[in-house]
CSV table of C-alpha atoms in Angstrom, one decimal:
chain,number,residue,atom,x,y,z
Q,93,PRO,CA,-3.3,15.1,-14.5
Q,94,GLY,CA,-6.6,14.2,-13.0
Q,95,THR,CA,-8.0,12.1,-10.5
Q,96,ALA,CA,-7.4,8.6,-9.9
Q,97,LEU,CA,-10.4,6.1,-9.2
Q,98,GLY,CA,-9.5,2.6,-8.2
Q,99,ILE,CA,-11.7,0.0,-7.1
Q,100,SER,CA,-10.6,-3.3,-5.3
Q,101,ARG,CA,-10.6,-6.8,-6.5
Q,102,TYR,CA,-12.9,-8.1,-4.3
Q,103,ARG,CA,-15.7,-5.0,-5.5
Q,104,LEU,CA,-14.7,-5.6,-8.9
Q,105,ASP,CA,-15.1,-9.2,-8.7
Q,106,SER,CA,-18.5,-8.9,-6.8
Q,107,GLU,CA,-19.5,-6.3,-9.5
Q,108,LEU,CA,-19.0,-8.5,-12.3
Q,109,HIS,CA,-20.9,-11.5,-10.4
Q,110,ARG,CA,-23.8,-9.4,-10.1
Q,111,GLY,CA,-23.8,-8.1,-13.5
Q,112,ALA,CA,-23.5,-11.8,-15.1
Q,113,LEU,CA,-26.2,-12.7,-12.7
Q,114,ARG,CA,-29.0,-9.7,-13.9
Q,115,ALA,CA,-27.4,-10.9,-17.8
Q,116,GLY,CA,-28.9,-14.5,-17.1
Q,117,VAL,CA,-25.5,-16.3,-16.8
Q,118,GLN,CA,-25.2,-19.4,-14.6
Q,119,VAL,CA,-22.1,-18.9,-12.6
Q,120,GLN,CA,-20.8,-22.1,-10.6
Q,121,THR,CA,-18.6,-21.5,-7.8
Q,122,ASP,CA,-16.3,-24.0,-6.3
Q,123,THR,CA,-15.5,-25.4,-9.5
Q,124,THR,CA,-12.4,-26.4,-11.3
Q,125,VAL,CA,-12.6,-27.0,-15.1
Q,126,THR,CA,-10.5,-29.9,-15.9
Q,127,SER,CA,-11.2,-30.5,-19.8
Q,128,VAL,CA,-13.1,-28.4,-22.7
Q,129,TYR,CA,-13.8,-30.4,-25.6
Q,130,THR,CA,-16.0,-28.6,-28.9
Q,131,SER,CA,-19.4,-30.5,-28.7
Q,132,GLY,CA,-21.9,-29.6,-31.7
Q,133,SER,CA,-22.4,-26.0,-32.3
Q,134,GLY,CA,-20.8,-25.2,-28.6
Q,135,TYR,CA,-18.7,-27.2,-26.0
Q,136,LEU,CA,-18.9,-29.7,-23.5
Q,137,VAL,CA,-17.1,-28.6,-20.1
Q,138,GLU,CA,-16.2,-31.1,-17.5
Q,139,ALA,CA,-15.4,-30.1,-14.2
Q,140,MET,CA,-14.7,-31.1,-10.5
Q,141,GLN,CA,-17.2,-29.2,-8.5
Q,142,SER,CA,-17.7,-29.9,-4.8
Q,143,LYS,CA,-15.4,-33.3,-5.2
Q,144,ARG,CA,-17.8,-34.4,-7.4
Q,145,ARG,CA,-17.4,-34.7,-11.7
Q,146,VAL,CA,-19.7,-32.5,-13.3
Q,147,ALA,CA,-20.4,-31.6,-17.1
Q,148,TYR,CA,-21.8,-28.9,-18.7
Q,149,GLN,CA,-22.9,-27.9,-22.3
Q,150,ALA,CA,-22.2,-24.3,-23.0
Q,151,ARG,CA,-22.3,-22.1,-26.3
Q,152,ILE,CA,-19.5,-19.9,-25.4
Q,153,VAL,CA,-16.3,-20.6,-23.3
Q,154,ILE,CA,-14.0,-18.1,-21.8
Q,155,ALA,CA,-10.9,-18.8,-20.9
Q,156,ALA,CA,-9.6,-16.2,-17.9
Q,157,TRP,CA,-6.5,-17.7,-16.5
Q,158,GLY,CA,-4.0,-15.0,-17.0
Q,159,ALA,CA,-0.3,-15.8,-17.0
Q,160,ASN,CA,-0.6,-19.4,-16.3
Q,161,PRO,CA,-2.8,-21.5,-18.9
Q,162,ARG,CA,-4.1,-24.8,-18.3
Q,163,ALA,CA,-2.3,-27.5,-20.3
Q,164,GLY,CA,-4.5,-29.2,-22.3
Q,165,LEU,CA,-7.7,-26.5,-22.3
Q,166,PRO,CA,-8.3,-25.1,-25.9
Q,167,GLY,CA,-5.9,-22.0,-26.0
Q,168,SER,CA,-3.5,-23.1,-23.6
Q,169,SER,CA,-0.9,-23.8,-26.5
Q,170,GLN,CA,1.8,-21.6,-25.7
Q,171,PRO,CA,4.9,-22.9,-25.2
Q,172,GLU,CA,6.3,-23.7,-21.7
Q,173,ARG,CA,8.3,-20.7,-20.4
Q,174,SER,CA,11.2,-21.0,-18.6
Q,175,LEU,CA,11.4,-20.2,-14.8
Q,176,LYS,CA,13.2,-16.8,-15.4
Q,177,ASP,CA,10.1,-15.7,-17.8
Q,178,ARG,CA,7.5,-16.4,-15.2
Q,179,TYR,CA,5.9,-14.1,-13.2
Q,180,MET,CA,4.0,-13.5,-10.1
Q,181,GLY,CA,1.5,-11.3,-8.3
Q,182,VAL,CA,1.7,-10.1,-4.9
Q,183,LYS,CA,-1.1,-7.9,-3.6
Q,184,SER,CA,-2.3,-6.2,-0.5
Q,185,HIS,CA,-4.9,-3.6,1.0
Q,186,PHE,CA,-3.7,-1.2,3.7
Q,187,SER,CA,-5.6,1.3,6.0
Q,188,GLY,CA,-4.6,4.3,8.0
Q,189,ILE,CA,-2.7,5.7,5.3
Q,190,GLY,CA,-3.1,9.2,3.8
Q,191,LYS,CA,-3.0,8.7,0.1
Q,192,GLU,CA,-3.7,11.3,-2.5
Q,193,PRO,CA,-5.7,10.7,-5.2
Q,194,VAL,CA,-3.4,9.4,-7.7
Q,195,VAL,CA,-1.6,6.3,-9.0
Q,196,GLU,CA,1.9,5.8,-8.4
Q,197,LEU,CA,3.8,3.1,-10.4
Q,198,TYR,CA,7.6,2.2,-9.7
Q,199,PHE,CA,9.5,0.3,-12.1
Q,200,PHE,CA,12.7,-1.5,-11.4
Q,201,PRO,CA,14.5,-4.5,-13.1
Q,202,GLY,CA,12.3,-7.4,-13.0
Q,203,GLY,CA,9.1,-5.9,-12.4
Q,204,TYR,CA,6.8,-3.2,-11.0
Q,205,LEU,CA,4.8,-2.0,-8.2
Q,206,GLY,CA,1.8,0.3,-8.0
Q,207,ILE,CA,0.1,1.7,-5.4
Q,208,SER,CA,-3.4,3.5,-5.6
Q,209,PRO,CA,-6.5,4.2,-3.5
Q,210,VAL,CA,-9.5,2.1,-3.7
Q,211,GLU,CA,-12.8,2.0,-1.6
Q,212,ASN,CA,-13.4,2.3,1.9
Q,213,GLY,CA,-10.2,4.5,2.4
Q,214,TYR,CA,-7.8,1.6,1.9
Q,215,VAL,CA,-4.9,1.5,-0.7
Q,216,ASN,CA,-3.7,-1.1,-2.7
Q,217,ALA,CA,-0.2,-2.2,-3.2
Q,218,ALA,CA,0.6,-4.8,-6.0
Q,219,ALA,CA,3.6,-5.9,-7.6
Q,220,LEU,CA,3.9,-8.0,-10.6
Q,221,LEU,CA,7.4,-9.4,-10.7
Q,222,ARG,CA,9.6,-12.1,-12.4
Q,223,GLN,CA,9.8,-15.3,-10.5
Q,224,GLY,CA,13.5,-14.7,-10.1
Q,225,THR,CA,12.9,-11.3,-8.9
Q,226,PHE,CA,10.9,-12.5,-6.0
C-alpha cells in the first residue's frame, strides 16, 4: 500500500553526476577502462578516452559493471557463466498511458517485467530475462 515513486535512469544518472561533481569528484566521460592495477596506496587506472590511451591515479576504484564483469579487472574473477545463465535487460519509456502510482511486477519462467510511472508523465517498462527466454 502507498504511493509508488519512480525516477527514470536518465534522471538518476544526471542527479548522481551532479552530486559527484558537487562532492569534488573528477568525472571522466567517453572513457573505457582497460585495466586497473594496485599502485602504492591506491590504483593505477588505464583507459581509452576519445581514441587515446590515458592513465589515472586513484585512491578508490568502484567497479559498477552489473552482471557483465570485465575480464582481467579486479573483482571480475567470477566463473564464466553458461549462456543459459546469462541475463539481459530491456527497457523503454512510454507516454500517453494512464497509470496509477503503483509499481507492477510480473514474474514468469525466465524473468520478470516491471512497469512504473516516472517523471514527466512517462511510464517505464523494464524486463530482466534469461538470454534463452529473450
